[in-house]
Amino acid sequence: MSGTRSSNDRSTAGGHKRPRHDLGNKVIVVLGAQWGDEGKGKVVDMLATDADIVCRCQGGNNAGHTIVVEGKEYDFHLLPSGIINPKAISFIGNGVVIHLPGLFEEAEKNEKKGKSLKDWEDRLIISDRAHIVCDFHQAVDGLQEVQRQAQDGKNIGTTKKGIGPTYSSKASRTGLRVCDLLSDFDEFSSRFKNLAHQCQSMFPTLEVDIEGQLKKLKIYAEKIRPMVRDGVYFMYEALHSSSKKILVEGANAALLDIDFGTYPFVTSSNCTVGGVCTGLGIPPQNIGEVYGVVKAYTTRVGIGAFPTEQINDIGVLLQTRGHEWGVTTGRKRRCGWLDLVILRYAHMINGFTALALTKLDILDTLDEIKIGVAYRLNGKRIPYFPANQEILQKIEVEYEVMPGWKSDTTGARKWEDLPAKAQNYIRFVENHIGVPVKWVGVGKSRESMIELF
């Protein structure tokens, strides 16, 4: 038929090929590769020194990142840790759940520590699609833990920050977003009351000061109004404007991911690379480098499977030397040997382009160091990471034993400064996972991150 064009004809009416779309800037992603507390904040802080935009894409103030600048320690839970860079914009994406009182408390607390947070309000942007954590969500979080303890004799170990209940409201389509708070307040109040009553019907002992909470939220609405933007448009403009360095700070970690973590002892969001796209509203083609942060040993807060855990003197040594207490909860972390099975699993999901190996110096005093290299189930090696908790508890770990370097690495500032046995440990990790180690951490400060390439 002379008047039609085939669907395969990609030329324009003028017979010329359509120009290929510019894919735009690529974001650099920093993700936890274990159960959290790997030192992501420090890696982000290092990369954020010349970043234009630093983003959070999921989680809430259940995360905890510690940054040391000029000898001062800053603790971040909800704010992107790039907020201490006065030249960068910090962006809280739609995938994040925001407790507004917590946001301002965190900023004020850190402001008192030094000048790095001065005028933070002027460089923070919040997506209008982000969901709000209400005070009653936090109360529900605590009640659910009590209920779990009573029914099963164990709890999940939630931070009681209201994160899970807020994501539950989001999935139930009864959640409240930032854009709702800034729109018709009467309509918002009506929906807030409905949600509060819904929670009270499930938890009869829940007390909610509805009018008091609404009054507070109305004040916070005006405080955040200048910071709120359409997040999708903001990110699109950032990706397609002149060359920009955009950094994404993952919260929590691969083994805490709602889909891929050690369920049910996980967080309520996707803290793997897919959560970057859904939590910021960006396409996969704009994902660039994906850096996995891994501690030179393994830690975990709360209960749940932990195959390489050391409930012995080694565990105590790692806990003591590593100062392993949770930034958010203050709870003591469980400690064990480095587990390359979980690291390989995290790489399968995230496609790490390089690794940051942190806290190598904690191993300085050990005579020998073990690395978990494989799992055995019923005497047979298995090539995957089991989904089921009961099966994980039956796993036997196969270890590679390496000699310790028995010397202080905290003064090392380049690869050549590290003892040969420490270099061997790093190379073993690289070769086993098939991902290069780009940074090695040997202390708390920015300067103690050795860059290898």
mmCIF file with all atom_site columns, N, CA and C in Angstrom, residues 373-427:
data_model
loop_
_atom_site.group_PDB
_atom_site.id
_atom_site.type_symbol
_atom_site.label_atom_id
_atom_site.label_alt_id
_atom_site.label_comp_id
_atom_site.label_asym_id
_atom_site.label_entity_id
_atom_site.label_seq_id
_atom_site.pdbx_PDB_ins_code
_atom_site.Cartn_x
_atom_site.Cartn_y
_atom_site.Cartn_z
_atom_site.occupancy
_atom_site.B_iso_or_equiv
_atom_site.pdbx_formal_charge
_atom_site.auth_seq_id
_atom_site.auth_comp_id
_atom_site.auth_asym_id
_atom_site.auth_atom_id
_atom_site.pdbx_PDB_model_num
ATOM 1   N N  . VAL A 1 373 ? 34.513 -18.763 52.371 1.00 0.00 ? 373 VAL A N  1
ATOM 2   C CA . VAL A 1 373 ? 34.561 -18.787 50.896 1.00 0.00 ? 373 VAL A CA 1
ATOM 3   C C  . VAL A 1 373 ? 33.435 -19.601 50.259 1.00 0.00 ? 373 VAL A C  1
ATOM 4   N N  . ALA A 1 374 ? 32.792 -20.487 51.031 1.00 0.00 ? 374 ALA A N  1
ATOM 5   C CA . ALA A 1 374 ? 31.720 -21.321 50.465 1.00 0.00 ? 374 ALA A CA 1
ATOM 6   C C  . ALA A 1 374 ? 30.813 -21.823 51.586 1.00 0.00 ? 374 ALA A C  1
ATOM 7   N N  . TYR A 1 375 ? 29.593 -22.199 51.207 1.00 0.00 ? 375 TYR A N  1
ATOM 8   C CA . TYR A 1 375 ? 28.638 -22.793 52.152 1.00 0.00 ? 375 TYR A CA 1
ATOM 9   C C  . TYR A 1 375 ? 28.439 -24.250 51.790 1.00 0.00 ? 375 TYR A C  1
ATOM 10  N N  . ARG A 1 376 ? 28.300 -25.060 52.837 1.00 0.00 ? 376 ARG A N  1
ATOM 11  C CA . ARG A 1 376 ? 27.942 -26.468 52.629 1.00 0.00 ? 376 ARG A CA 1
ATOM 12  C C  . ARG A 1 376 ? 26.608 -26.746 53.299 1.00 0.00 ? 376 ARG A C  1
ATOM 13  N N  . LEU A 1 377 ? 25.764 -27.456 52.592 1.00 0.00 ? 377 LEU A N  1
ATOM 14  C CA . LEU A 1 377 ? 24.467 -27.864 53.120 1.00 0.00 ? 377 LEU A CA 1
ATOM 15  C C  . LEU A 1 377 ? 24.386 -29.381 52.979 1.00 0.00 ? 377 LEU A C  1
ATOM 16  N N  . ASN A 1 378 ? 24.206 -30.069 54.109 1.00 0.00 ? 378 ASN A N  1
ATOM 17  C CA . ASN A 1 378 ? 24.202 -31.539 54.123 1.00 0.00 ? 378 ASN A CA 1
ATOM 18  C C  . ASN A 1 378 ? 25.475 -32.099 53.479 1.00 0.00 ? 378 ASN A C  1
ATOM 19  N N  . GLY A 1 379 ? 26.587 -31.455 53.758 1.00 0.00 ? 379 GLY A N  1
ATOM 20  C CA . GLY A 1 379 ? 27.880 -31.926 53.264 1.00 0.00 ? 379 GLY A CA 1
ATOM 21  C C  . GLY A 1 379 ? 28.228 -31.528 51.845 1.00 0.00 ? 379 GLY A C  1
ATOM 22  N N  . LYS A 1 380 ? 27.287 -30.909 51.122 1.00 0.00 ? 380 LYS A N  1
ATOM 23  C CA . LYS A 1 380 ? 27.548 -30.537 49.723 1.00 0.00 ? 380 LYS A CA 1
ATOM 24  C C  . LYS A 1 380 ? 27.667 -29.028 49.577 1.00 0.00 ? 380 LYS A C  1
ATOM 25  N N  . ARG A 1 381 ? 28.625 -28.596 48.765 1.00 0.00 ? 381 ARG A N  1
ATOM 26  C CA . ARG A 1 381 ? 28.782 -27.171 48.473 1.00 0.00 ? 381 ARG A CA 1
ATOM 27  C C  . ARG A 1 381 ? 27.566 -26.666 47.706 1.00 0.00 ? 381 ARG A C  1
ATOM 28  N N  . ILE A 1 382 ? 27.067 -25.489 48.078 1.00 0.00 ? 382 ILE A N  1
ATOM 29  C CA . ILE A 1 382 ? 25.948 -24.921 47.310 1.00 0.00 ? 382 ILE A CA 1
ATOM 30  C C  . ILE A 1 382 ? 26.413 -23.611 46.664 1.00 0.00 ? 382 ILE A C  1
ATOM 31  N N  . PRO A 1 383 ? 25.998 -23.363 45.400 1.00 0.00 ? 383 PRO A N  1
ATOM 32  C CA . PRO A 1 383 ? 26.513 -22.194 44.672 1.00 0.00 ? 383 PRO A CA 1
ATOM 33  C C  . PRO A 1 383 ? 25.703 -20.909 44.876 1.00 0.00 ? 383 PRO A C  1
ATOM 34  N N  . TYR A 1 384 ? 24.694 -20.961 45.751 1.00 0.00 ? 384 TYR A N  1
ATOM 35  C CA . TYR A 1 384 ? 23.790 -19.818 45.920 1.00 0.00 ? 384 TYR A CA 1
ATOM 36  C C  . TYR A 1 384 ? 23.671 -19.456 47.400 1.00 0.00 ? 384 TYR A C  1
ATOM 37  N N  . PHE A 1 385 ? 23.040 -18.318 47.656 1.00 0.00 ? 385 PHE A N  1
ATOM 38  C CA . PHE A 1 385 ? 22.793 -17.899 49.033 1.00 0.00 ? 385 PHE A CA 1
ATOM 39  C C  . PHE A 1 385 ? 21.347 -18.271 49.376 1.00 0.00 ? 385 PHE A C  1
ATOM 40  N N  . PRO A 1 386 ? 21.114 -19.179 50.338 1.00 0.00 ? 386 PRO A N  1
ATOM 41  C CA . PRO A 1 386 ? 19.753 -19.652 50.609 1.00 0.00 ? 386 PRO A CA 1
ATOM 42  C C  . PRO A 1 386 ? 18.803 -18.545 51.086 1.00 0.00 ? 386 PRO A C  1
ATOM 43  N N  . ALA A 1 387 ? 17.564 -18.595 50.617 1.00 0.00 ? 387 ALA A N  1
ATOM 44  C CA . ALA A 1 387 ? 16.562 -17.606 50.997 1.00 0.00 ? 387 ALA A CA 1
ATOM 45  C C  . ALA A 1 387 ? 15.970 -17.906 52.374 1.00 0.00 ? 387 ALA A C  1
ATOM 46  N N  . ASN A 1 388 ? 15.857 -19.197 52.691 1.00 0.00 ? 388 ASN A N  1
ATOM 47  C CA . ASN A 1 388 ? 15.144 -19.612 53.899 1.00 0.00 ? 388 ASN A CA 1
ATOM 48  C C  . ASN A 1 388 ? 16.030 -19.541 55.143 1.00 0.00 ? 388 ASN A C  1
ATOM 49  N N  . GLN A 1 389 ? 15.491 -18.928 56.194 1.00 0.00 ? 389 GLN A N  1
ATOM 50  C CA . GLN A 1 389 ? 16.253 -18.731 57.438 1.00 0.00 ? 389 GLN A CA 1
ATOM 51  C C  . GLN A 1 389 ? 16.632 -20.042 58.123 1.00 0.00 ? 389 GLN A C  1
ATOM 52  N N  . GLU A 1 390 ? 15.712 -20.986 58.130 1.00 0.00 ? 390 GLU A N  1
ATOM 53  C CA . GLU A 1 390 ? 15.979 -22.280 58.778 1.00 0.00 ? 390 GLU A CA 1
ATOM 54  C C  . GLU A 1 390 ? 17.129 -23.012 58.081 1.00 0.00 ? 390 GLU A C  1
ATOM 55  N N  . ILE A 1 391 ? 17.159 -22.911 56.739 1.00 0.00 ? 391 ILE A N  1
ATOM 56  C CA . ILE A 1 391 ? 18.248 -23.544 55.980 1.00 0.00 ? 391 ILE A CA 1
ATOM 57  C C  . ILE A 1 391 ? 19.564 -22.822 56.273 1.00 0.00 ? 391 ILE A C  1
ATOM 58  N N  . LEU A 1 392 ? 19.501 -21.489 56.327 1.00 0.00 ? 392 LEU A N  1
ATOM 59  C CA . LEU A 1 392 ? 20.721 -20.705 56.614 1.00 0.00 ? 392 LEU A CA 1
ATOM 60  C C  . LEU A 1 392 ? 21.335 -21.069 57.963 1.00 0.00 ? 392 LEU A C  1
ATOM 61  N N  . GLN A 1 393 ? 20.462 -21.396 58.932 1.00 0.00 ? 393 GLN A N  1
ATOM 62  C CA . GLN A 1 393 ? 20.965 -21.768 60.269 1.00 0.00 ? 393 GLN A CA 1
ATOM 63  C C  . GLN A 1 393 ? 21.720 -23.103 60.234 1.00 0.00 ? 393 GLN A C  1
ATOM 64  N N  . LYS A 1 394 ? 21.444 -23.932 59.210 1.00 0.00 ? 394 LYS A N  1
ATOM 65  C CA . LYS A 1 394 ? 22.098 -25.250 59.111 1.00 0.00 ? 394 LYS A CA 1
ATOM 66  C C  . LYS A 1 394 ? 23.379 -25.227 58.272 1.00 0.00 ? 394 LYS A C  1
ATOM 67  N N  . ILE A 1 395 ? 23.672 -24.082 57.710 1.00 0.00 ? 395 ILE A N  1
ATOM 68  C CA . ILE A 1 395 ? 24.831 -23.951 56.816 1.00 0.00 ? 395 ILE A CA 1
ATOM 69  C C  . ILE A 1 395 ? 26.144 -24.193 57.564 1.00 0.00 ? 395 ILE A C  1
ATOM 70  N N  . GLU A 1 396 ? 27.063 -24.890 56.907 1.00 0.00 ? 396 GLU A N  1
ATOM 71  C CA . GLU A 1 396 ? 28.441 -24.987 57.408 1.00 0.00 ? 396 GLU A CA 1
ATOM 72  C C  . GLU A 1 396 ? 29.290 -24.115 56.499 1.00 0.00 ? 396 GLU A C  1
ATOM 73  N N  . VAL A 1 397 ? 30.138 -23.306 57.104 1.00 0.00 ? 397 VAL A N  1
ATOM 74  C CA . VAL A 1 397 ? 30.974 -22.395 56.310 1.00 0.00 ? 397 VAL A CA 1
ATOM 75  C C  . VAL A 1 397 ? 32.342 -23.018 56.058 1.00 0.00 ? 397 VAL A C  1
ATOM 76  N N  . GLU A 1 398 ? 32.776 -22.918 54.816 1.00 0.00 ? 398 GLU A N  1
ATOM 77  C CA . GLU A 1 398 ? 34.112 -23.385 54.438 1.00 0.00 ? 398 GLU A CA 1
ATOM 78  C C  . GLU A 1 398 ? 35.043 -22.163 54.500 1.00 0.00 ? 398 GLU A C  1
ATOM 79  N N  . TYR A 1 399 ? 36.125 -22.275 55.227 1.00 0.00 ? 399 TYR A N  1
ATOM 80  C CA . TYR A 1 399 ? 37.013 -21.122 55.421 1.00 0.00 ? 399 TYR A CA 1
ATOM 81  C C  . TYR A 1 399 ? 38.360 -21.283 54.728 1.00 0.00 ? 399 TYR A C  1
ATOM 82  N N  . GLU A 1 400 ? 38.893 -20.170 54.277 1.00 0.00 ? 400 GLU A N  1
ATOM 83  C CA . GLU A 1 400 ? 40.291 -20.068 53.845 1.00 0.00 ? 400 GLU A CA 1
ATOM 84  C C  . GLU A 1 400 ? 41.008 -19.414 55.022 1.00 0.00 ? 400 GLU A C  1
ATOM 85  N N  . VAL A 1 401 ? 42.110 -19.980 55.472 1.00 0.00 ? 401 VAL A N  1
ATOM 86  C CA . VAL A 1 401 ? 42.850 -19.402 56.606 1.00 0.00 ? 401 VAL A CA 1
ATOM 87  C C  . VAL A 1 401 ? 44.087 -18.693 56.062 1.00 0.00 ? 401 VAL A C  1
ATOM 88  N N  . MET A 1 402 ? 44.220 -17.409 56.437 1.00 0.00 ? 402 MET A N  1
ATOM 89  C CA . MET A 1 402 ? 45.353 -16.611 55.967 1.00 0.00 ? 402 MET A CA 1
ATOM 90  C C  . MET A 1 402 ? 46.164 -16.115 57.162 1.00 0.00 ? 402 MET A C  1
ATOM 91  N N  . PRO A 1 403 ? 47.481 -15.942 57.009 1.00 0.00 ? 403 PRO A N  1
ATOM 92  C CA . PRO A 1 403 ? 48.283 -15.441 58.125 1.00 0.00 ? 403 PRO A CA 1
ATOM 93  C C  . PRO A 1 403 ? 48.004 -13.955 58.376 1.00 0.00 ? 403 PRO A C  1
ATOM 94  N N  . GLY A 1 404 ? 47.955 -13.568 59.650 1.00 0.00 ? 404 GLY A N  1
ATOM 95  C CA . GLY A 1 404 ? 47.770 -12.153 59.988 1.00 0.00 ? 404 GLY A CA 1
ATOM 96  C C  . GLY A 1 404 ? 49.046 -11.375 59.738 1.00 0.00 ? 404 GLY A C  1
ATOM 97  N N  . TRP A 1 405 ? 48.945 -10.046 59.613 1.00 0.00 ? 405 TRP A N  1
ATOM 98  C CA . TRP A 1 405 ? 50.146 -9.239  59.332 1.00 0.00 ? 405 TRP A CA 1
ATOM 99  C C  . TRP A 1 405 ? 50.784 -8.679  60.598 1.00 0.00 ? 405 TRP A C  1
ATOM 100 N N  . LYS A 1 406 ? 50.035 -8.738  61.716 1.00 0.00 ? 406 LYS A N  1
ATOM 101 C CA . LYS A 1 406 ? 50.579 -8.404  63.042 1.00 0.00 ? 406 LYS A CA 1
ATOM 102 C C  . LYS A 1 406 ? 51.358 -7.079  63.076 1.00 0.00 ? 406 LYS A C  1
ATOM 103 N N  . SER A 1 407 ? 50.843 -6.075  62.368 1.00 0.00 ? 407 SER A N  1
ATOM 104 C CA . SER A 1 407 ? 51.475 -4.753  62.425 1.00 0.00 ? 407 SER A CA 1
ATOM 105 C C  . SER A 1 407 ? 50.420 -3.674  62.215 1.00 0.00 ? 407 SER A C  1
ATOM 106 N N  . ASP A 1 408 ? 50.730 -2.477  62.682 1.00 0.00 ? 408 ASP A N  1
ATOM 107 C CA . ASP A 1 408 ? 49.785 -1.363  62.664 1.00 0.00 ? 408 ASP A CA 1
ATOM 108 C C  . ASP A 1 408 ? 49.657 -0.789  61.252 1.00 0.00 ? 408 ASP A C  1
ATOM 109 N N  . THR A 1 409 ? 48.426 -0.779  60.719 1.00 0.00 ? 409 THR A N  1
ATOM 110 C CA . THR A 1 409 ? 48.214 -0.242  59.365 1.00 0.00 ? 409 THR A CA 1
ATOM 111 C C  . THR A 1 409 ? 47.601 1.166   59.387 1.00 0.00 ? 409 THR A C  1
ATOM 112 N N  . THR A 1 410 ? 47.311 1.689   60.575 1.00 0.00 ? 410 THR A N  1
ATOM 113 C CA . THR A 1 410 ? 46.562 2.962   60.634 1.00 0.00 ? 410 THR A CA 1
ATOM 114 C C  . THR A 1 410 ? 47.325 4.146   60.030 1.00 0.00 ? 410 THR A C  1
ATOM 115 N N  . GLY A 1 411 ? 48.645 4.033   59.917 1.00 0.00 ? 411 GLY A N  1
ATOM 116 C CA . GLY A 1 411 ? 49.420 5.125   59.322 1.00 0.00 ? 411 GLY A CA 1
ATOM 117 C C  . GLY A 1 411 ? 49.575 4.995   57.813 1.00 0.00 ? 411 GLY A C  1
ATOM 118 N N  . ALA A 1 412 ? 49.105 3.885   57.240 1.00 0.00 ? 412 ALA A N  1
ATOM 119 C CA . ALA A 1 412 ? 49.265 3.663   55.792 1.00 0.00 ? 412 ALA A CA 1
ATOM 120 C C  . ALA A 1 412 ? 48.432 4.671   54.998 1.00 0.00 ? 412 ALA A C  1
ATOM 121 N N  . ARG A 1 413 ? 49.030 5.243   53.955 1.00 0.00 ? 413 ARG A N  1
ATOM 122 C CA . ARG A 1 413 ? 48.324 6.218   53.107 1.00 0.00 ? 413 ARG A CA 1
ATOM 123 C C  . ARG A 1 413 ? 48.408 5.853   51.633 1.00 0.00 ? 413 ARG A C  1
ATOM 124 N N  . LYS A 1 414 ? 49.188 4.816   51.328 1.00 0.00 ? 414 LYS A N  1
ATOM 125 C CA . LYS A 1 414 ? 49.229 4.305   49.956 1.00 0.00 ? 414 LYS A CA 1
ATOM 126 C C  . LYS A 1 414 ? 49.434 2.786   49.994 1.00 0.00 ? 414 LYS A C  1
ATOM 127 N N  . TRP A 1 415 ? 49.172 2.130   48.870 1.00 0.00 ? 415 TRP A N  1
ATOM 128 C CA . TRP A 1 415 ? 49.219 0.662   48.775 1.00 0.00 ? 415 TRP A CA 1
ATOM 129 C C  . TRP A 1 415 ? 50.541 0.113   49.290 1.00 0.00 ? 415 TRP A C  1
ATOM 130 N N  . GLU A 1 416 ? 51.647 0.760   48.923 1.00 0.00 ? 416 GLU A N  1
ATOM 131 C CA . GLU A 1 416 ? 52.981 0.276   49.288 1.00 0.00 ? 416 GLU A CA 1
ATOM 132 C C  . GLU A 1 416 ? 53.205 0.295   50.808 1.00 0.00 ? 416 GLU A C  1
ATOM 133 N N  . ASP A 1 417 ? 52.447 1.137   51.524 1.00 0.00 ? 417 ASP A N  1
ATOM 134 C CA . ASP A 1 417 ? 52.601 1.220   52.986 1.00 0.00 ? 417 ASP A CA 1
ATOM 135 C C  . ASP A 1 417 ? 51.998 0.010   53.708 1.00 0.00 ? 417 ASP A C  1
ATOM 136 N N  . LEU A 1 418 ? 51.129 -0.730  53.025 1.00 0.00 ? 418 LEU A N  1
ATOM 137 C CA . LEU A 1 418 ? 50.463 -1.870  53.669 1.00 0.00 ? 418 LEU A CA 1
ATOM 138 C C  . LEU A 1 418 ? 51.386 -3.081  53.708 1.00 0.00 ? 418 LEU A C  1
ATOM 139 N N  . PRO A 1 419 ? 51.366 -3.855  54.795 1.00 0.00 ? 419 PRO A N  1
ATOM 140 C CA . PRO A 1 419 ? 52.176 -5.084  54.858 1.00 0.00 ? 419 PRO A CA 1
ATOM 141 C C  . PRO A 1 419 ? 51.785 -6.046  53.733 1.00 0.00 ? 419 PRO A C  1
ATOM 142 N N  . ALA A 1 420 ? 52.733 -6.843  53.280 1.00 0.00 ? 420 ALA A N  1
ATOM 143 C CA . ALA A 1 420 ? 52.485 -7.777  52.166 1.00 0.00 ? 420 ALA A CA 1
ATOM 144 C C  . ALA A 1 420 ? 51.314 -8.712  52.472 1.00 0.00 ? 420 ALA A C  1
ATOM 145 N N  . LYS A 1 421 ? 51.210 -9.154  53.742 1.00 0.00 ? 421 LYS A N  1
ATOM 146 C CA . LYS A 1 421 ? 50.122 -10.084 54.089 1.00 0.00 ? 421 LYS A CA 1
ATOM 147 C C  . LYS A 1 421 ? 48.755 -9.393  54.047 1.00 0.00 ? 421 LYS A C  1
ATOM 148 N N  . ALA A 1 422 ? 48.726 -8.097  54.355 1.00 0.00 ? 422 ALA A N  1
ATOM 149 C CA . ALA A 1 422 ? 47.472 -7.326  54.244 1.00 0.00 ? 422 ALA A CA 1
ATOM 150 C C  . ALA A 1 422 ? 47.118 -7.154  52.766 1.00 0.00 ? 422 ALA A C  1
ATOM 151 N N  . GLN A 1 423 ? 48.137 -6.930  51.933 1.00 0.00 ? 423 GLN A N  1
ATOM 152 C CA . GLN A 1 423 ? 47.909 -6.820  50.487 1.00 0.00 ? 423 GLN A CA 1
ATOM 153 C C  . GLN A 1 423 ? 47.354 -8.143  49.936 1.00 0.00 ? 423 GLN A C  1
ATOM 154 N N  . ASN A 1 424 ? 47.892 -9.252  50.439 1.00 0.00 ? 424 ASN A N  1
ATOM 155 C CA . ASN A 1 424 ? 47.413 -10.576 49.993 1.00 0.00 ? 424 ASN A CA 1
ATOM 156 C C  . ASN A 1 424 ? 45.944 -10.778 50.346 1.00 0.00 ? 424 ASN A C  1
ATOM 157 N N  . TYR A 1 425 ? 45.562 -10.311 51.548 1.00 0.00 ? 425 TYR A N  1
ATOM 158 C CA . TYR A 1 425 ? 44.168 -10.421 52.008 1.00 0.00 ? 425 TYR A CA 1
ATOM 159 C C  . TYR A 1 425 ? 43.243 -9.679  51.044 1.00 0.00 ? 425 TYR A C  1
ATOM 160 N N  . ILE A 1 426 ? 43.648 -8.477  50.665 1.00 0.00 ? 426 ILE A N  1
ATOM 161 C CA . ILE A 1 426 ? 42.842 -7.640  49.754 1.00 0.00 ? 426 ILE A CA 1
ATOM 162 C C  . ILE A 1 426 ? 42.752 -8.294  48.378 1.00 0.00 ? 426 ILE A C  1
ATOM 163 N N  . ARG A 1 427 ? 43.882 -8.765  47.878 1.00 0.00 ? 427 ARG A N  1
ATOM 164 C CA . ARG A 1 427 ? 43.891 -9.404  46.550 1.00 0.00 ? 427 ARG A CA 1
ATOM 165 C C  . ARG A 1 427 ? 43.043 -10.682 46.539 1.00 0.00 ? 427 ARG A C  1
#
